[in-house]
């Protein structure tokens, strides 16, 4: 890994941080990843991702049997059949679109993928539109 920069070729790296390394992290890649993971931008996006996950859980809790999922800056709610399923998802998507928020529908699920430049205030407004 330490020679990857000198190879001048494409390289795919799969990271699996399970805290079971046999040696301490060293080298340019380790330094680069440490800089990224401690940057203000990364920490801000990580916090926004947590807020998005919490908001999706709140939305799902308002619909009996529905489930939320979130990963990074992507969040979704799978609306249970008992809560209207695909019909309700379509109505939510249409209403949000009328209010200026584009959600990605997928059957009985709705997904929100805000841009990485989103602010906390904007994310709050997006969630507010969905809740209305």
Coordinates of N, CA and C in Angstrom, one line a residue:
X1 N 0.8 -1.2 0.0 CA 0.0 0.0 0.0 C 0.9 1.3 0.0
X2 N 2.0 1.2 0.7 CA 2.8 2.4 0.8 C 3.4 2.8 -0.6
X3 N 3.5 1.8 -1.5 CA 4.1 2.1 -2.8 C 3.0 2.4 -3.9
X4 N 1.7 2.5 -3.5 CA 0.6 2.7 -4.5 C 0.8 4.0 -5.2
X5 N 1.2 5.0 -4.6 CA 1.3 6.3 -5.3 C 2.4 6.3 -6.4
X6 N 3.4 5.5 -6.2 CA 4.5 5.4 -7.1 C 4.2 4.5 -8.3
X7 N 3.2 3.8 -8.2 CA 2.8 2.8 -9.3 C 2.2 3.5 -10.5
X8 N 1.6 4.7 -10.3 CA 1.0 5.5 -11.4 C 0.0 4.7 -12.2
X9 N -0.8 3.9 -11.5 CA -1.9 3.1 -12.1 C -3.1 3.2 -11.2
X10 N -4.3 2.8 -11.7 CA -5.5 2.7 -11.0 C -5.4 1.7 -9.9
X11 N -6.0 1.9 -8.8 CA -6.0 1.0 -7.7 C -7.3 1.0 -7.0
X12 N -7.9 -0.1 -6.7 CA -9.1 -0.2 -5.9 C -8.7 -0.7 -4.5
X13 N -9.2 0.1 -3.5 CA -8.9 -0.3 -2.1 C -10.2 -0.5 -1.4
X14 N -10.3 -1.7 -0.8 CA -11.4 -2.0 0.0 C -11.0 -1.9 1.5
X15 N -11.6 -1.0 2.2 CA -11.3 -0.8 3.6 C -12.2 -1.5 4.5
X16 N -11.7 -2.2 5.5 CA -12.4 -2.9 6.5 C -11.8 -2.6 7.8
X17 N -12.4 -1.6 8.5 CA -11.8 -1.2 9.8 C -12.5 -2.0 10.9
X18 N -11.9 -3.1 11.3 CA -12.5 -3.9 12.4 C -11.6 -3.8 13.6
X19 N -10.7 -2.8 13.7 CA -9.9 -2.6 14.9 C -9.1 -3.9 15.2
X20 N -8.7 -4.7 14.3 CA -7.9 -5.9 14.5 C -6.6 -5.9 13.7
X21 N -6.1 -4.8 13.5 CA -4.9 -4.7 12.7 C -3.7 -5.4 13.5
X22 N -2.8 -6.0 12.7 CA -1.6 -6.6 13.3 C -0.5 -5.6 13.4
X23 N -0.6 -4.4 12.8 CA 0.4 -3.4 12.8 C -0.2 -2.0 12.9
X24 N 0.5 -1.1 13.5 CA 0.0 0.3 13.6 C -0.2 0.9 12.2
X25 N -1.2 1.7 12.0 CA -1.3 2.4 10.7 C -0.2 3.4 10.4
X26 N 0.4 3.2 9.2 CA 1.5 4.1 8.8 C 1.4 4.4 7.3
X27 N 2.1 5.4 6.8 CA 2.1 5.7 5.4 C 1.2 6.8 5.0
X28 N 1.3 7.0 3.7 CA 0.5 8.1 3.1 C -1.0 7.9 3.1
X29 N -1.4 6.7 2.8 CA -2.8 6.4 2.8 C -3.4 6.5 4.2
X30 N -2.7 6.0 5.2 CA -3.2 6.2 6.6 C -3.3 7.6 6.9
X31 N -2.3 8.4 6.6 CA -2.3 9.9 6.9 C -3.5 10.6 6.2
X32 N -3.7 10.2 4.9 CA -4.8 10.8 4.1 C -6.1 10.5 4.7
X33 N -6.4 9.2 5.0 CA -7.7 8.8 5.6 C -7.9 9.4 7.0
X34 N -6.8 9.6 7.8 CA -6.9 10.3 9.1 C -7.3 11.7 8.9
X35 N -6.7 12.4 7.9 CA -7.1 13.8 7.6 C -8.5 13.9 7.2
X36 N -9.0 13.0 6.3 CA -10.4 13.1 5.8 C -11.3 12.9 7.0
X37 N -11.1 11.8 7.8 CA -12.0 11.4 8.8 C -12.1 12.4 10.0
X38 N -11.1 13.3 10.1 CA -11.1 14.3 11.1 C -11.4 15.7 10.6
X39 N -11.7 15.8 9.3 CA -12.0 17.1 8.7 C -13.3 17.6 9.2
X40 N -13.5 18.9 9.2 CA -14.7 19.5 9.6 C -15.9 19.1 8.6
X41 N -15.6 19.0 7.3 CA -16.6 18.7 6.4 C -17.1 17.3 6.6
X42 N -16.2 16.3 6.9 CA -16.6 15.0 7.1 C -17.4 14.9 8.4
X43 N -17.0 15.5 9.5 CA -17.7 15.5 10.7 C -19.0 16.1 10.6
X44 N -19.2 17.2 9.8 CA -20.4 17.9 9.6 C -21.4 17.0 8.9
X45 N -20.9 16.3 7.8 CA -21.8 15.4 7.1 C -22.2 14.2 7.9
X46 N -21.3 13.7 8.7 CA -21.6 12.6 9.6 C -22.7 13.0 10.6
X47 N -22.7 14.2 11.1 CA -23.7 14.7 12.0 C -25.0 14.8 11.3
X48 N -25.0 15.4 10.1 CA -26.2 15.5 9.3 C -26.8 14.1 8.9
X49 N -26.0 13.2 8.7 CA -26.4 11.8 8.4 C -27.2 11.2 9.6
X50 N -26.7 11.5 10.8 CA -27.3 11.1 12.0 C -28.7 11.7 12.2
X51 N -28.7 13.0 11.9 CA -30.0 13.8 11.9 C -31.0 13.2 10.9
X52 N -30.5 12.9 9.7 CA -31.4 12.3 8.7 C -32.0 11.0 9.2
X53 N -31.1 10.1 9.7 CA -31.6 8.8 10.2 C -32.6 9.0 11.3
X54 N -32.4 9.9 12.2 CA -33.4 10.2 13.3 C -34.7 10.7 12.7
X55 N -34.6 11.6 11.7 CA -35.8 12.1 11.0 C -36.6 11.0 10.3
X56 N -35.9 10.1 9.6 CA -36.6 9.0 8.9 C -37.3 8.1 9.9
X57 N -36.7 7.9 11.1 CA -37.3 7.1 12.1 C -38.5 7.8 12.7
X58 N -38.5 9.1 12.8 CA -39.6 9.8 13.3 C -40.8 9.7 12.3
X59 N -40.5 9.9 11.0 CA -41.5 9.8 10.0 C -42.1 8.4 10.0
X60 N -41.3 7.3 10.1 CA -41.8 6.0 10.1 C -42.7 5.7 11.3
X61 N -42.3 6.3 12.4 CA -43.1 6.1 13.6 C -44.5 6.6 13.6
X62 N -44.8 7.5 12.6 CA -46.1 8.1 12.5 C -47.0 7.2 11.6
X63 N -46.4 6.2 11.0 CA -47.2 5.3 10.2 C -47.0 3.8 10.7
X64 N -48.1 3.3 11.2 CA -48.1 2.0 11.9 C -47.3 0.9 11.0
X65 N -46.4 0.2 11.6 CA -45.7 -0.9 11.0 C -44.6 -0.5 10.0
X66 N -44.4 0.8 9.7 CA -43.5 1.3 8.7 C -42.1 1.2 9.3
X67 N -41.1 1.1 8.4 CA -39.7 1.0 8.8 C -38.8 2.1 8.2
X68 N -37.9 2.5 8.9 CA -36.9 3.5 8.3 C -35.6 2.9 8.1
X69 N -34.8 3.4 7.2 CA -33.4 3.0 7.0 C -32.7 4.3 6.6
X70 N -31.4 4.3 7.0 CA -30.5 5.4 6.6 C -29.1 4.9 6.5
X71 N -28.4 5.5 5.6 CA -27.0 5.2 5.4 C -26.3 6.4 4.9
X72 N -25.5 7.0 5.7 CA -24.8 8.2 5.3 C -25.8 9.3 5.1
X73 N -25.8 9.9 3.9 CA -26.8 11.0 3.6 C -27.9 10.5 2.7
X74 N -28.3 9.2 2.9 CA -29.5 8.7 2.2 C -30.4 8.1 3.3
X75 N -31.7 8.5 3.2 CA -32.6 8.0 4.1 C -33.9 7.5 3.4
X76 N -34.6 6.6 4.0 CA -35.8 6.2 3.4 C -36.8 5.6 4.4
X77 N -38.1 5.6 4.0 CA -39.1 5.0 4.8 C -39.9 4.0 4.0
X78 N -40.0 2.8 4.4 CA -40.8 1.8 3.8 C -42.2 1.8 4.5
X79 N -43.2 2.2 3.7 CA -44.5 2.4 4.3 C -45.3 1.0 4.3
X80 N -45.7 0.6 5.5 CA -46.4 -0.7 5.6 C -47.7 -0.6 4.9
X81 N -48.2 -1.8 4.5 CA -49.5 -1.9 3.8 C -50.6 -1.4 4.8
X82 N -50.4 -1.7 6.1 CA -51.4 -1.2 7.0 C -51.5 0.3 7.1
X83 N -50.5 1.0 6.6 CA -50.5 2.5 6.6 C -50.7 3.0 5.2
X84 N -51.1 2.2 4.3 CA -51.4 2.7 2.9 C -50.4 2.3 1.8
X85 N -49.3 1.7 2.2 CA -48.3 1.2 1.3 C -47.9 2.1 0.1
X86 N -48.0 1.6 -1.1 CA -47.6 2.3 -2.3 C -48.5 3.5 -2.6
X87 N -49.8 3.4 -2.3 CA -50.7 4.5 -2.5 C -50.3 5.7 -1.7
X88 N -50.0 5.5 -0.4 CA -49.6 6.5 0.5 C -48.2 7.1 0.1
X89 N -47.3 6.2 -0.3 CA -46.0 6.7 -0.8 C -46.2 7.6 -2.0
X90 N -47.0 7.3 -2.9 CA -47.3 8.1 -4.1 C -47.9 9.4 -3.7
X91 N -48.8 9.4 -2.8 CA -49.4 10.7 -2.4 C -48.4 11.6 -1.7
X92 N -47.5 11.0 -0.9 CA -46.5 11.8 -0.2 C -45.5 12.4 -1.2
X93 N -45.1 11.6 -2.2 CA -44.2 12.0 -3.2 C -44.8 13.2 -4.0
X94 N -46.0 13.0 -4.4 CA -46.7 14.1 -5.2 C -46.8 15.4 -4.4
X95 N -47.2 15.3 -3.1 CA -47.4 16.4 -2.3 C -46.0 17.1 -2.0
X96 N -45.0 16.4 -1.8 CA -43.7 17.0 -1.6 C -43.2 17.7 -2.9
X97 N -43.5 17.1 -4.0 CA -43.1 17.7 -5.3 C -43.8 19.0 -5.5
X98 N -45.1 19.1 -5.1 CA -45.9 20.3 -5.2 C -45.2 21.4 -4.3
X99 N -44.6 21.0 -3.2 CA -44.0 21.9 -2.3 C -42.5 22.1 -2.6
X100 N -42.0 21.6 -3.7 CA -40.7 21.9 -4.1 C -39.6 20.9 -3.6
X101 N -40.1 19.7 -3.1 CA -39.1 18.7 -2.6 C -39.3 17.5 -3.4
X102 N -38.2 17.0 -4.1 CA -38.2 15.8 -4.9 C -37.7 14.7 -4.0
X103 N -38.6 13.7 -3.9 CA -38.3 12.4 -3.2 C -38.2 11.3 -4.3
X104 N -37.5 10.3 -4.1 CA -37.4 9.2 -5.0 C -38.3 8.1 -4.5
X105 N -39.4 7.9 -5.3 CA -40.3 6.8 -4.9 C -39.8 5.5 -5.4
X106 N -40.2 4.4 -4.7 CA -39.8 3.1 -5.1 C -40.9 2.1 -4.5
X107 N -42.0 1.9 -5.2 CA -43.0 1.1 -4.6 C -43.6 1.7 -3.4
X108 N -43.6 1.0 -2.3 CA -44.1 1.6 -1.1 C -43.1 2.3 -0.2
X109 N -42.0 2.6 -0.8 CA -40.9 3.3 -0.1 C -40.7 4.7 -0.7
X110 N -40.2 5.6 0.2 CA -39.8 6.9 -0.3 C -38.4 7.1 0.2
X111 N -37.6 7.8 -0.6 CA -36.2 8.0 -0.3 C -35.8 9.5 -0.4
X112 N -35.0 9.9 0.5 CA -34.5 11.3 0.5 C -33.0 11.2 0.4
X113 N -32.4 11.9 -0.6 CA -31.0 12.0 -0.8 C -30.6 13.4 -0.9
X114 N -30.5 14.1 0.2 CA -30.1 15.6 0.1 C -28.7 15.7 -0.4
X115 N -28.4 16.8 -1.1 CA -27.0 17.1 -1.6 C -26.1 17.2 -0.4
X116 N -24.8 16.9 -0.7 CA -23.8 17.0 0.4 C -23.6 18.5 0.9
X117 N -24.1 19.4 0.1 CA -24.0 20.8 0.5 C -25.2 21.3 1.4
X118 N -26.1 20.4 1.7 CA -27.3 20.8 2.5 C -26.9 21.3 3.9
X119 N -27.6 22.3 4.4 CA -27.4 22.8 5.7 C -28.4 22.1 6.7
X120 N -28.1 22.3 8.0 CA -29.1 21.7 9.0 C -30.4 22.3 8.8
X121 N -30.5 23.6 8.5 CA -31.8 24.3 8.3 C -32.5 23.7 7.1
X122 N -31.8 23.5 6.0 CA -32.5 23.0 4.8 C -32.9 21.5 5.0
X123 N -32.1 20.7 5.7 CA -32.5 19.4 6.0 C -33.8 19.4 6.9
X124 N -33.8 20.3 7.9 CA -35.0 20.4 8.7 C -36.3 20.8 7.9
X125 N -36.1 21.7 6.9 CA -37.2 22.1 6.1 C -37.7 20.9 5.2
X126 N -36.7 20.1 4.7 CA -37.1 18.9 3.9 C -37.9 18.0 4.7
X127 N -37.5 17.7 5.9 CA -38.2 16.7 6.8 C -39.6 17.3 7.1
X128 N -39.6 18.6 7.4 CA -40.9 19.3 7.7 C -41.9 19.1 6.5
X129 N -41.4 19.2 5.3 CA -42.3 19.0 4.1 C -42.9 17.6 4.1
X130 N -42.0 16.6 4.4 CA -42.5 15.3 4.4 C -43.5 15.0 5.5
X131 N -43.2 15.6 6.7 CA -44.1 15.4 7.8 C -45.5 16.1 7.6
X132 N -45.5 17.2 6.8 CA -46.8 17.8 6.5 C -47.6 17.0 5.6

